PDB file of C-alpha atoms in Angstrom:
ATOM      1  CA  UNK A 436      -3.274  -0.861   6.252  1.00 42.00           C
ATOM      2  CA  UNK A 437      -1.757   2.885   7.328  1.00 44.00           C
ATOM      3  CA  UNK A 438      -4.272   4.419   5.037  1.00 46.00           C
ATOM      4  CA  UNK A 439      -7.088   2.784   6.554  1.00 46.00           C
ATOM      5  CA  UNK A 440      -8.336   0.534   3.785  1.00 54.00           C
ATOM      6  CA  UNK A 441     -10.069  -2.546   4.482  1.00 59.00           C
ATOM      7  CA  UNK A 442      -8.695  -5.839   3.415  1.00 64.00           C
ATOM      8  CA  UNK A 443      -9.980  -9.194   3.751  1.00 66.00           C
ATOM      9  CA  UNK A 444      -9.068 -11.279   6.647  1.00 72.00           C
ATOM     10  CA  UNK A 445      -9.992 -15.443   5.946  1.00 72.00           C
ATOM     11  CA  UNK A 446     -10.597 -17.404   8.842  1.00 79.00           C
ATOM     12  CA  UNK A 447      -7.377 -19.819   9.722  1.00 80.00           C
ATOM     13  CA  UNK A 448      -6.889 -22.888   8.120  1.00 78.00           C
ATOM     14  CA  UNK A 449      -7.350 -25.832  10.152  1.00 83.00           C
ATOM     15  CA  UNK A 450      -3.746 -27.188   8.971  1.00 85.00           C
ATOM     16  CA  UNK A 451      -2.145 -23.640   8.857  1.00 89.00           C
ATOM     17  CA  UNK A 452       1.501 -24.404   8.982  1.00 92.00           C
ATOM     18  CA  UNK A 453       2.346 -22.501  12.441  1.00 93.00           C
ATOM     19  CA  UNK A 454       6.206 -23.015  11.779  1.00 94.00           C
ATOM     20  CA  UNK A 455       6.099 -22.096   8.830  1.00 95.00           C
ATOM     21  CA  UNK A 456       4.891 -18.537   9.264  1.00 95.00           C
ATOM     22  CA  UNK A 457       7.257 -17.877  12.118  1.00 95.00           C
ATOM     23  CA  UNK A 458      10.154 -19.067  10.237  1.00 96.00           C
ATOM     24  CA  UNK A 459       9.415 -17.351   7.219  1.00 97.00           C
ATOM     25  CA  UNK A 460       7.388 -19.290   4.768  1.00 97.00           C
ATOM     26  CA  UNK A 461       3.974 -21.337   4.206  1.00 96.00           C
ATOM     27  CA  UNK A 462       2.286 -22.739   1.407  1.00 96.00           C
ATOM     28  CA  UNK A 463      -1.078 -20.948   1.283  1.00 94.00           C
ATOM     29  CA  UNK A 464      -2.620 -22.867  -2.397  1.00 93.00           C
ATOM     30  CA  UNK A 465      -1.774 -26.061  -3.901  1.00 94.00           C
ATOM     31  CA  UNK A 466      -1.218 -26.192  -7.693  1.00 95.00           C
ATOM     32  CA  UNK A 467      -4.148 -27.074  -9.472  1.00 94.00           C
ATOM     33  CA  UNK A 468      -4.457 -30.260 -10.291  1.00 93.00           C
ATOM     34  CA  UNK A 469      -4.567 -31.343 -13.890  1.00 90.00           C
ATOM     35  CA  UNK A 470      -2.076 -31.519 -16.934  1.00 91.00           C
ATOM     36  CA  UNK A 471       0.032 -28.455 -17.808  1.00 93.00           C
ATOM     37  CA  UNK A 472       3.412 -26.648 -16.678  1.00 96.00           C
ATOM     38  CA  UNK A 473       3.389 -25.574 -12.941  1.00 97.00           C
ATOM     39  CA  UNK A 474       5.268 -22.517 -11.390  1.00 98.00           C
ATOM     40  CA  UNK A 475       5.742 -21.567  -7.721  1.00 98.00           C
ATOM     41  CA  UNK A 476       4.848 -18.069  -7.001  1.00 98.00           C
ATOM     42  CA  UNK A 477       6.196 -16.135  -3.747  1.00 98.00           C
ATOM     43  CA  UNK A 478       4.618 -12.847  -2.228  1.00 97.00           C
ATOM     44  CA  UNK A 479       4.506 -11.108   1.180  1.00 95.00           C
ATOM     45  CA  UNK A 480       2.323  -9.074   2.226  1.00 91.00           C
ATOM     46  CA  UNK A 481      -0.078  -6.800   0.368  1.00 90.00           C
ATOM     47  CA  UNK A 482       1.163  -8.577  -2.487  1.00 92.00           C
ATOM     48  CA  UNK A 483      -0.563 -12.498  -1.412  1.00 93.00           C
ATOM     49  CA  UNK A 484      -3.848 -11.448  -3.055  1.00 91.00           C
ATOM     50  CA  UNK A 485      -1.910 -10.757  -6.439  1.00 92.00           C
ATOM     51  CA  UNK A 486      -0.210 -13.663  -6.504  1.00 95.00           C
ATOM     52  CA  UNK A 487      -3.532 -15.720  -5.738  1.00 93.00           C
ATOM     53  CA  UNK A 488      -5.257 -13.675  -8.662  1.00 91.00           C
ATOM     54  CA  UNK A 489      -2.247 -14.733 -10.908  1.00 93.00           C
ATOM     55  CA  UNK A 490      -2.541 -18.097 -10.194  1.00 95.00           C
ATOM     56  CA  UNK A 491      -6.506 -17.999 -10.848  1.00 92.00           C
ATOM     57  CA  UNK A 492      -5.604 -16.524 -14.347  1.00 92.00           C
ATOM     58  CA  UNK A 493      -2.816 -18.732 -15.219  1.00 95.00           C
ATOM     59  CA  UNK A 494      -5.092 -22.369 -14.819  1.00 94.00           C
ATOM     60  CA  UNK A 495      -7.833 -20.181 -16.443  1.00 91.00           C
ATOM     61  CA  UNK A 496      -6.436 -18.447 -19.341  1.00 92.00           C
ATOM     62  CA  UNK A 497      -3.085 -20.343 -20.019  1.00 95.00           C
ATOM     63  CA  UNK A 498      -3.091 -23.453 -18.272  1.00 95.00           C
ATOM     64  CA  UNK A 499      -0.645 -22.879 -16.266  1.00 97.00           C
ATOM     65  CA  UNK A 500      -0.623 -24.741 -12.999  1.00 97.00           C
ATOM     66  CA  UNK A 501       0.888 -22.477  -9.949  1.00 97.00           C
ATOM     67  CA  UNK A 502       1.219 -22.901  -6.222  1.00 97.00           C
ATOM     68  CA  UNK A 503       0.899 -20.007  -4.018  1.00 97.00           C
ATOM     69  CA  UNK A 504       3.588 -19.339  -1.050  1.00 97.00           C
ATOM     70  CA  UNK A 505       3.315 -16.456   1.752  1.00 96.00           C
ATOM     71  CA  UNK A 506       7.026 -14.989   2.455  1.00 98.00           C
ATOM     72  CA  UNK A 507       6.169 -13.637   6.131  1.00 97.00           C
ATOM     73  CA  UNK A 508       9.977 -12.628   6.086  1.00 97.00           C
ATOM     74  CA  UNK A 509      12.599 -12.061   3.569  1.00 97.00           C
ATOM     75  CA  UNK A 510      14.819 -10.999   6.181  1.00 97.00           C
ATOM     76  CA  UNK A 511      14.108 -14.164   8.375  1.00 98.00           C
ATOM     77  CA  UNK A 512      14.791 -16.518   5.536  1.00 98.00           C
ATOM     78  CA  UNK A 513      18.070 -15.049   4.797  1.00 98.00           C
ATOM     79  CA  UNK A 514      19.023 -14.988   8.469  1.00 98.00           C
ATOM     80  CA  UNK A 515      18.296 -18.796   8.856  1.00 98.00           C
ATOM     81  CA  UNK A 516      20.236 -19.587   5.719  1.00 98.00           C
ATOM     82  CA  UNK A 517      23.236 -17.649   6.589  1.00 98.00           C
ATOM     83  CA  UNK A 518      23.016 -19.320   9.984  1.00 98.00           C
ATOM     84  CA  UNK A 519      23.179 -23.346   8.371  1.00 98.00           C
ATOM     85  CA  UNK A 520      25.862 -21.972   5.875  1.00 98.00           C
ATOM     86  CA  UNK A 521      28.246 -20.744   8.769  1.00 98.00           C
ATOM     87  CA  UNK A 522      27.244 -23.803  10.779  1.00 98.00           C
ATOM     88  CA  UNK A 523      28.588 -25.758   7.847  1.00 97.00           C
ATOM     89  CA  UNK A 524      31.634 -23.901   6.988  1.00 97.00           C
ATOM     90  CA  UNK A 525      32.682 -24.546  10.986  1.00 98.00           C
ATOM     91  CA  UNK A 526      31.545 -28.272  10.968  1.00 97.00           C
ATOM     92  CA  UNK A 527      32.812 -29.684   7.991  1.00 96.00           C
ATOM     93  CA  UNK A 528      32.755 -33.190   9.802  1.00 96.00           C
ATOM     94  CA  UNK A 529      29.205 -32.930  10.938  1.00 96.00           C
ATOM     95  CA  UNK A 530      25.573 -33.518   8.802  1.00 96.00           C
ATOM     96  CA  UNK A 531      24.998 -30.886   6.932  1.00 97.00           C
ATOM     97  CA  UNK A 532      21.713 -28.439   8.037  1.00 97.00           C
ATOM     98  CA  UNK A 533      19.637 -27.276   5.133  1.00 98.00           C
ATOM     99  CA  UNK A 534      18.476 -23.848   4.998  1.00 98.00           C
ATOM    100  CA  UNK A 535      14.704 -23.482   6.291  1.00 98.00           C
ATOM    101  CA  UNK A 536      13.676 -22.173   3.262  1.00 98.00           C
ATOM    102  CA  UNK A 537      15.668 -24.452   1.057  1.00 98.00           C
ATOM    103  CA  UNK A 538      13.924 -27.577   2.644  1.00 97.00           C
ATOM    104  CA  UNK A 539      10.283 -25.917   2.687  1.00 97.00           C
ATOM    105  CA  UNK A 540      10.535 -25.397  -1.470  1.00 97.00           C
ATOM    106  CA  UNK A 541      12.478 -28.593  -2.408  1.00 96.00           C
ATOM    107  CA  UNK A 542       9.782 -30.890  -4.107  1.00 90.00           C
ATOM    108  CA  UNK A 543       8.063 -27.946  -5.641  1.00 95.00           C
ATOM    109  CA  UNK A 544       7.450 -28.734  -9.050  1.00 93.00           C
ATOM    110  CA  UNK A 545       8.805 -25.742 -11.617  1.00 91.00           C
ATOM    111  CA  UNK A 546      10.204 -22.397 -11.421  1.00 97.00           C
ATOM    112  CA  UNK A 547       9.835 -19.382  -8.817  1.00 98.00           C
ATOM    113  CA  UNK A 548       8.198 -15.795  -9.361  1.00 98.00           C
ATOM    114  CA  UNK A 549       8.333 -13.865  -6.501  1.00 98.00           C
ATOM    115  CA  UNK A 550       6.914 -10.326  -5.852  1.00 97.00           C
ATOM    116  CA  UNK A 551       5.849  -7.672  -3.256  1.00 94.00           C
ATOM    117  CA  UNK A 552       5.967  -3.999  -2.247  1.00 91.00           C
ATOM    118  CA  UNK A 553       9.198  -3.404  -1.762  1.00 92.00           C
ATOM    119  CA  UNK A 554      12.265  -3.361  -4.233  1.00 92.00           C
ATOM    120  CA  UNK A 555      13.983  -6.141  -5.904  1.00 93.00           C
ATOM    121  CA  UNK A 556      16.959  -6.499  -3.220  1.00 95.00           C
ATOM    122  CA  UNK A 557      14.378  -8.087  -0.299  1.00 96.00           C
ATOM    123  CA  UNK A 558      12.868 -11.012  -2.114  1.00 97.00           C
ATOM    124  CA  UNK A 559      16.049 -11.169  -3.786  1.00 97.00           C
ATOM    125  CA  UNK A 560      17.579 -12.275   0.015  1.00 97.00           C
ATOM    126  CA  UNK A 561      16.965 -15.708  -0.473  1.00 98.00           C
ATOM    127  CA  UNK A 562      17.991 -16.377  -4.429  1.00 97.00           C
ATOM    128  CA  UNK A 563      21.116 -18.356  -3.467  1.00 97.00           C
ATOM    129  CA  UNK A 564      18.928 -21.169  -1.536  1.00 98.00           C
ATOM    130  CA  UNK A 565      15.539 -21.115  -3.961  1.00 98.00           C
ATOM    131  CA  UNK A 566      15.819 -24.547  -5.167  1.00 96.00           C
ATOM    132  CA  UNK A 567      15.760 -23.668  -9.383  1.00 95.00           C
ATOM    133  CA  UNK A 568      15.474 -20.891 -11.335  1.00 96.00           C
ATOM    134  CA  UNK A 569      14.097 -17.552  -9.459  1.00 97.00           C
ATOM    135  CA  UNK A 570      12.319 -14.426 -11.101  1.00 97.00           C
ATOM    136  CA  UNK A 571      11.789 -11.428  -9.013  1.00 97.00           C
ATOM    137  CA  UNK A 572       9.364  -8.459  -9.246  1.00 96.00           C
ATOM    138  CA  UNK A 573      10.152  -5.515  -6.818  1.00 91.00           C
ATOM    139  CA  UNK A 574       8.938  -1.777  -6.488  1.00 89.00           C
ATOM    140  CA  UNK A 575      12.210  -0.082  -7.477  1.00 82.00           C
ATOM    141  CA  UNK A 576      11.390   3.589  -8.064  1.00 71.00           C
ATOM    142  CA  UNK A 577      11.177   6.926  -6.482  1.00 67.00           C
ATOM    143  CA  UNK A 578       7.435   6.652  -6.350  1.00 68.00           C
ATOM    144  CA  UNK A 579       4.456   7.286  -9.021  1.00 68.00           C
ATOM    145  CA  UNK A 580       0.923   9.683  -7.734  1.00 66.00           C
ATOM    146  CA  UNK A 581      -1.988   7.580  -8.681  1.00 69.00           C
ATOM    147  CA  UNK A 582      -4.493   4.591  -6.964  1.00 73.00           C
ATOM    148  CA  UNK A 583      -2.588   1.988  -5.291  1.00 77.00           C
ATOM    149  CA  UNK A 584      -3.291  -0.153  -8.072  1.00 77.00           C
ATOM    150  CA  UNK A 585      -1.958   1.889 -10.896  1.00 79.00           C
ATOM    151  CA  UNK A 586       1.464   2.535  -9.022  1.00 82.00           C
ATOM    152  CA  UNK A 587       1.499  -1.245  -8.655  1.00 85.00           C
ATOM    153  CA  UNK A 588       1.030  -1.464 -12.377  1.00 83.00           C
ATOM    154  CA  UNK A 589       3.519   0.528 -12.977  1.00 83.00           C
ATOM    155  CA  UNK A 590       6.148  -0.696 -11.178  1.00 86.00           C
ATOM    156  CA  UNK A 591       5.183  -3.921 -12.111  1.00 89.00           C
ATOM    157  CA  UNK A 592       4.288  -6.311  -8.948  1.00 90.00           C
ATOM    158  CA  UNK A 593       0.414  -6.764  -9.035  1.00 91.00           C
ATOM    159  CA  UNK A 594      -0.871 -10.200 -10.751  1.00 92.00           C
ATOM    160  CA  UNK A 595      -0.646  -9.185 -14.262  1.00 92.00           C
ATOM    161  CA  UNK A 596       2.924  -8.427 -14.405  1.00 94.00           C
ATOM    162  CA  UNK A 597       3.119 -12.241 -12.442  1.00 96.00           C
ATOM    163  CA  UNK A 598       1.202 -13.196 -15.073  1.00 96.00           C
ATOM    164  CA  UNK A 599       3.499 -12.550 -17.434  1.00 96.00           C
ATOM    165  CA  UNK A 600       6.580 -13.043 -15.768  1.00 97.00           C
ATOM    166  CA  UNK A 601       5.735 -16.309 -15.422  1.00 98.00           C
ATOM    167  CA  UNK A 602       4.733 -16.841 -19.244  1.00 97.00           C
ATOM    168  CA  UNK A 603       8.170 -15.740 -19.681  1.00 97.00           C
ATOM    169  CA  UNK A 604      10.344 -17.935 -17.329  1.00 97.00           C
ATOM    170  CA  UNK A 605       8.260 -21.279 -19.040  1.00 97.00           C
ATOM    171  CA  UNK A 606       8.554 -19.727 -22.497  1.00 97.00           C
ATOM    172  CA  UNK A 607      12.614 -20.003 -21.670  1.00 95.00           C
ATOM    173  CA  UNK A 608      12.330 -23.486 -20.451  1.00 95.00           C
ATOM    174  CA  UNK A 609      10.760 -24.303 -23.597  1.00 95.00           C
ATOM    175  CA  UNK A 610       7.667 -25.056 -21.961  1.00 96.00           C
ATOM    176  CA  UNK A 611       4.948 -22.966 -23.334  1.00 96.00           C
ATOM    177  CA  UNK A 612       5.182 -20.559 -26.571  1.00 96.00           C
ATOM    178  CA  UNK A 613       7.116 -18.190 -26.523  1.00 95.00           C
ATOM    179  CA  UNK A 614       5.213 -15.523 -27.733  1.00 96.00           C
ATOM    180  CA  UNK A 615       2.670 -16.311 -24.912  1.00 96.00           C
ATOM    181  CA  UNK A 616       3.957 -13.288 -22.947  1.00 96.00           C
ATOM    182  CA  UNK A 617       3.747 -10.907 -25.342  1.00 95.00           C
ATOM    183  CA  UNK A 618       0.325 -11.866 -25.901  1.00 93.00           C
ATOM    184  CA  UNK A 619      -0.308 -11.333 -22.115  1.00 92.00           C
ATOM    185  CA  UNK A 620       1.622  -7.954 -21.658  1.00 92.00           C
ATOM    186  CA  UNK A 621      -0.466  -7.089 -24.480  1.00 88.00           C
ATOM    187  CA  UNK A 622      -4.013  -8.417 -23.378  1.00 87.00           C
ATOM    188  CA  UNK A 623      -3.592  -7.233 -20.258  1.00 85.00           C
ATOM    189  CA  UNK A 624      -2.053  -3.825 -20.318  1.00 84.00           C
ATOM    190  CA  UNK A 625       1.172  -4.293 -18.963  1.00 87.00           C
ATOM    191  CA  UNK A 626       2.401  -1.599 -19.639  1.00 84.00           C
ATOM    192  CA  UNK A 627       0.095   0.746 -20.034  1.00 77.00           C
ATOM    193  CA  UNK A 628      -1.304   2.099 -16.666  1.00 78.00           C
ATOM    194  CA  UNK A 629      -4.707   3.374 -17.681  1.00 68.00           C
ATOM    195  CA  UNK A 630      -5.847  -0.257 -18.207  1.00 66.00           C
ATOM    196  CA  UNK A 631      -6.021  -0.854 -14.579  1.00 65.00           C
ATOM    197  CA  UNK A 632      -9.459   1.662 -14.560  1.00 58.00           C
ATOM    198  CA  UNK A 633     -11.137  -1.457 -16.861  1.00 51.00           C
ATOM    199  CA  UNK A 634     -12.916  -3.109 -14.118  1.00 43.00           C
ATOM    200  CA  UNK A 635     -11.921  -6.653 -15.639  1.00 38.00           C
ATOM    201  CA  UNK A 636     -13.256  -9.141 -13.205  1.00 35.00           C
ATOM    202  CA  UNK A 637     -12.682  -7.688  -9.826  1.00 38.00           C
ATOM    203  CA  UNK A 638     -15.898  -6.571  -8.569  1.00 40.00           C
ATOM    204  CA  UNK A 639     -19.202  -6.354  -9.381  1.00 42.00           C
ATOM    205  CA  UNK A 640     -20.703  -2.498 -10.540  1.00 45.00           C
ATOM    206  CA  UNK A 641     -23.925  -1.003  -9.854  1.00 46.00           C
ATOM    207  CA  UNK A 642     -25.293   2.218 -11.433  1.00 45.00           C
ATOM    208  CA  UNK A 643     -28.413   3.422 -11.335  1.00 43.00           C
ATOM    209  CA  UNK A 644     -29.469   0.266  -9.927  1.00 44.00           C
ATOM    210  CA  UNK A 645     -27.948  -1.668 -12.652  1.00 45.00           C
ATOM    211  CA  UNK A 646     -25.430  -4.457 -12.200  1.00 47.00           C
ATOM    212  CA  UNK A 647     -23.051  -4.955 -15.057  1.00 45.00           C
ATOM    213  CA  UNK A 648     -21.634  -8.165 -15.279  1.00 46.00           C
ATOM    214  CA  UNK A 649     -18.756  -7.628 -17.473  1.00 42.00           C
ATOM    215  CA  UNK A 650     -15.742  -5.483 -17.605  1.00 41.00           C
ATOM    216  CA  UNK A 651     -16.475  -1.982 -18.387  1.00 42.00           C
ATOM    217  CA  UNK A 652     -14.871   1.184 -18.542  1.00 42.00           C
ATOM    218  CA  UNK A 653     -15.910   4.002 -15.778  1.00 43.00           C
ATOM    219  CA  UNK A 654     -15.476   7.627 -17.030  1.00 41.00           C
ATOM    220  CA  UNK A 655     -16.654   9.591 -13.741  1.00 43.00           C
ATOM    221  CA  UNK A 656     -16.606   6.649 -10.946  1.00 44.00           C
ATOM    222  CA  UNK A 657     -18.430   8.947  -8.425  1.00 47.00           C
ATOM    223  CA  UNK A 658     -21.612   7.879 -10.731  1.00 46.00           C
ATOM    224  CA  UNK A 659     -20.634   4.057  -9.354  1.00 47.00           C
ATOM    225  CA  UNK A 660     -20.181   1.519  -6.191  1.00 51.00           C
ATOM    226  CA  UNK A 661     -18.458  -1.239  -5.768  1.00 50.00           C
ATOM    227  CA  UNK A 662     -20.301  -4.269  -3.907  1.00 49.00           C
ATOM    228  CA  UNK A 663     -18.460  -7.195  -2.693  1.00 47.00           C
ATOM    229  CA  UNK A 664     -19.870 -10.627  -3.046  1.00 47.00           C
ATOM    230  CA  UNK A 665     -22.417  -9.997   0.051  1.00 50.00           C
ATOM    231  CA  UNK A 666     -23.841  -6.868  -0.921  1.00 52.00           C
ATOM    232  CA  UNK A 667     -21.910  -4.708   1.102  1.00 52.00           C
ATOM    233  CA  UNK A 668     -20.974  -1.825  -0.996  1.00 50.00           C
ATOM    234  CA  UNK A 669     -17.044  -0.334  -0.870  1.00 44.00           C
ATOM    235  CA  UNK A 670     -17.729   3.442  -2.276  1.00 45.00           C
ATOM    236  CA  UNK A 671     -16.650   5.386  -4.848  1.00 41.00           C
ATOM    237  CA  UNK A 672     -12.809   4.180  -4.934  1.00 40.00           C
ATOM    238  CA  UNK A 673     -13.119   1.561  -7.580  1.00 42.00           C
ATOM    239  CA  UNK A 674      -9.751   0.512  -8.383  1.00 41.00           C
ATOM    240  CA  UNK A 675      -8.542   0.338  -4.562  1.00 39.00           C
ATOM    241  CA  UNK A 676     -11.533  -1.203  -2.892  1.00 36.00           C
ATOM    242  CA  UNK A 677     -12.281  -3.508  -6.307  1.00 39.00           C
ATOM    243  CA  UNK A 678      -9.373  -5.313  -5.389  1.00 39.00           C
ATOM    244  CA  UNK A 679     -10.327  -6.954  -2.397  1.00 36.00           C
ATOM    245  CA  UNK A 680     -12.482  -9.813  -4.132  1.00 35.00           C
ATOM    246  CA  UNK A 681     -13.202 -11.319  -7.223  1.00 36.00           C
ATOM    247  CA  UNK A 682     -17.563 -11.377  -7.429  1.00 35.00           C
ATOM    248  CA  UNK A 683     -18.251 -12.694 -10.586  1.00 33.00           C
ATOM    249  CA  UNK A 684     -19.146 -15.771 -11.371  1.00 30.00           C
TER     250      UNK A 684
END
């Protein structure tokens, strides 16, 4: 991170898909498995963890049913893509190659949401081979001063604004209500960047030796700490640090 935050590093997957993140794209989380509409939902980057937090409120508050993807290249995908197209514009007489990225979504059951850090034209590189309907999220601004999380809300990328985006492309498939994602953009703040300082369920908060179990709302946070899950404590810089990990139960 160029600001020198930490952020959490899990161990490698026994079956981590090598090719996969050279070429562009892995499948970090399966869908849940159960009943309900499914979604696909893309992010590189900084923006993995928001997309992994979307998916944990979708099964949990919506029952929604979403698969998680790592983009390790935009750029990459498009490349490849642009490569099989031109190789099958030239070679009309031989098998046609499939587009990397093409072949590594096919099967996956619903629609695409894709976000990250960086404005709608780079995940937008690969719309013409996503196999079904594709919603992107991208930071398109000229930049906002406040925590990393609140400029995230604002531009809407972090896991709320998947959240809803996703309520939204199923609501136009007919296959949840449609006023679902109102209901979300409204539970959840969407647009309304203060909400990001209610703790919600990203860390655990001790004051005066107390530990608060629900969400609360800090007025002065240098009277707090955030502790992640094994008691290490991440300072004073609640909304940045209490990202890293979810700690309650």
């Amino acid at each position: 991170d160029p600001a020198g935050r930490s952020a959490p590093q899990p161990a490698e997957p026994e079956d981590v898909d090598v090719e996969g993140i050279i070429r562009g794209i892995h499948k970090l989380d399966d869908a849940p498995e159960g009943a309900g509409p499914q979604v696909q939902l893309l992010a590189s980057g900084v923006g993995v963890p928001w997309a992994r937090e979307a998916r944990r409120i979708l099964a949990e508050e919506w029952g929604v049913r979403a698969g998680v993807w790592s983009v390790t290249s935009w750029g990459e995908l498009r490349r490849e893509a642009l490569e099989a197209e031109r190789h099958n514009f030239l070679n009309p007489s031989a098998a046609p190659r499939t587009p990397y990225v093409t072949a590594a979504l096919a099967g996956a059951e619903g629609p695409f949401v894709a976000t990250s850090d960086y404005d709608h034209a780079v995940p937008d590189l690969i719309r013409p081979w996503v196999p079904g309907s594709y919603h992107v999220l991208g930071a398109d601004g000229f930049g906002f001063s406040d925590t990393r999380a609140a400029a995230r809300r604002e531009v809407h990328i972090d896991a709320v604004s998947m959240v809803v985006a996703t309520l939204q492309t199923l609501a136009r498939r007919g296959e949840v209500p449609a006023e679902w994602a109102a209901q979300a953009a409204e539970r959840y703040g969407l647009l309304d960047v203060s909400s990001i300082y209610k703790l919600q369920s990203y860390g655990r908060l001790s004051k005066a030796g107390r530990l608060y179990g629900k969400p609360v709302i800090v007025q002065n946070i240098d009277e707090w700490a955030v502790y992640g899950s094994d008691g290490t404590p991440f300072g004073h810089d609640l909304i940045g640090r209490s990202e890293h990990e979810r700690t309650l139960p």
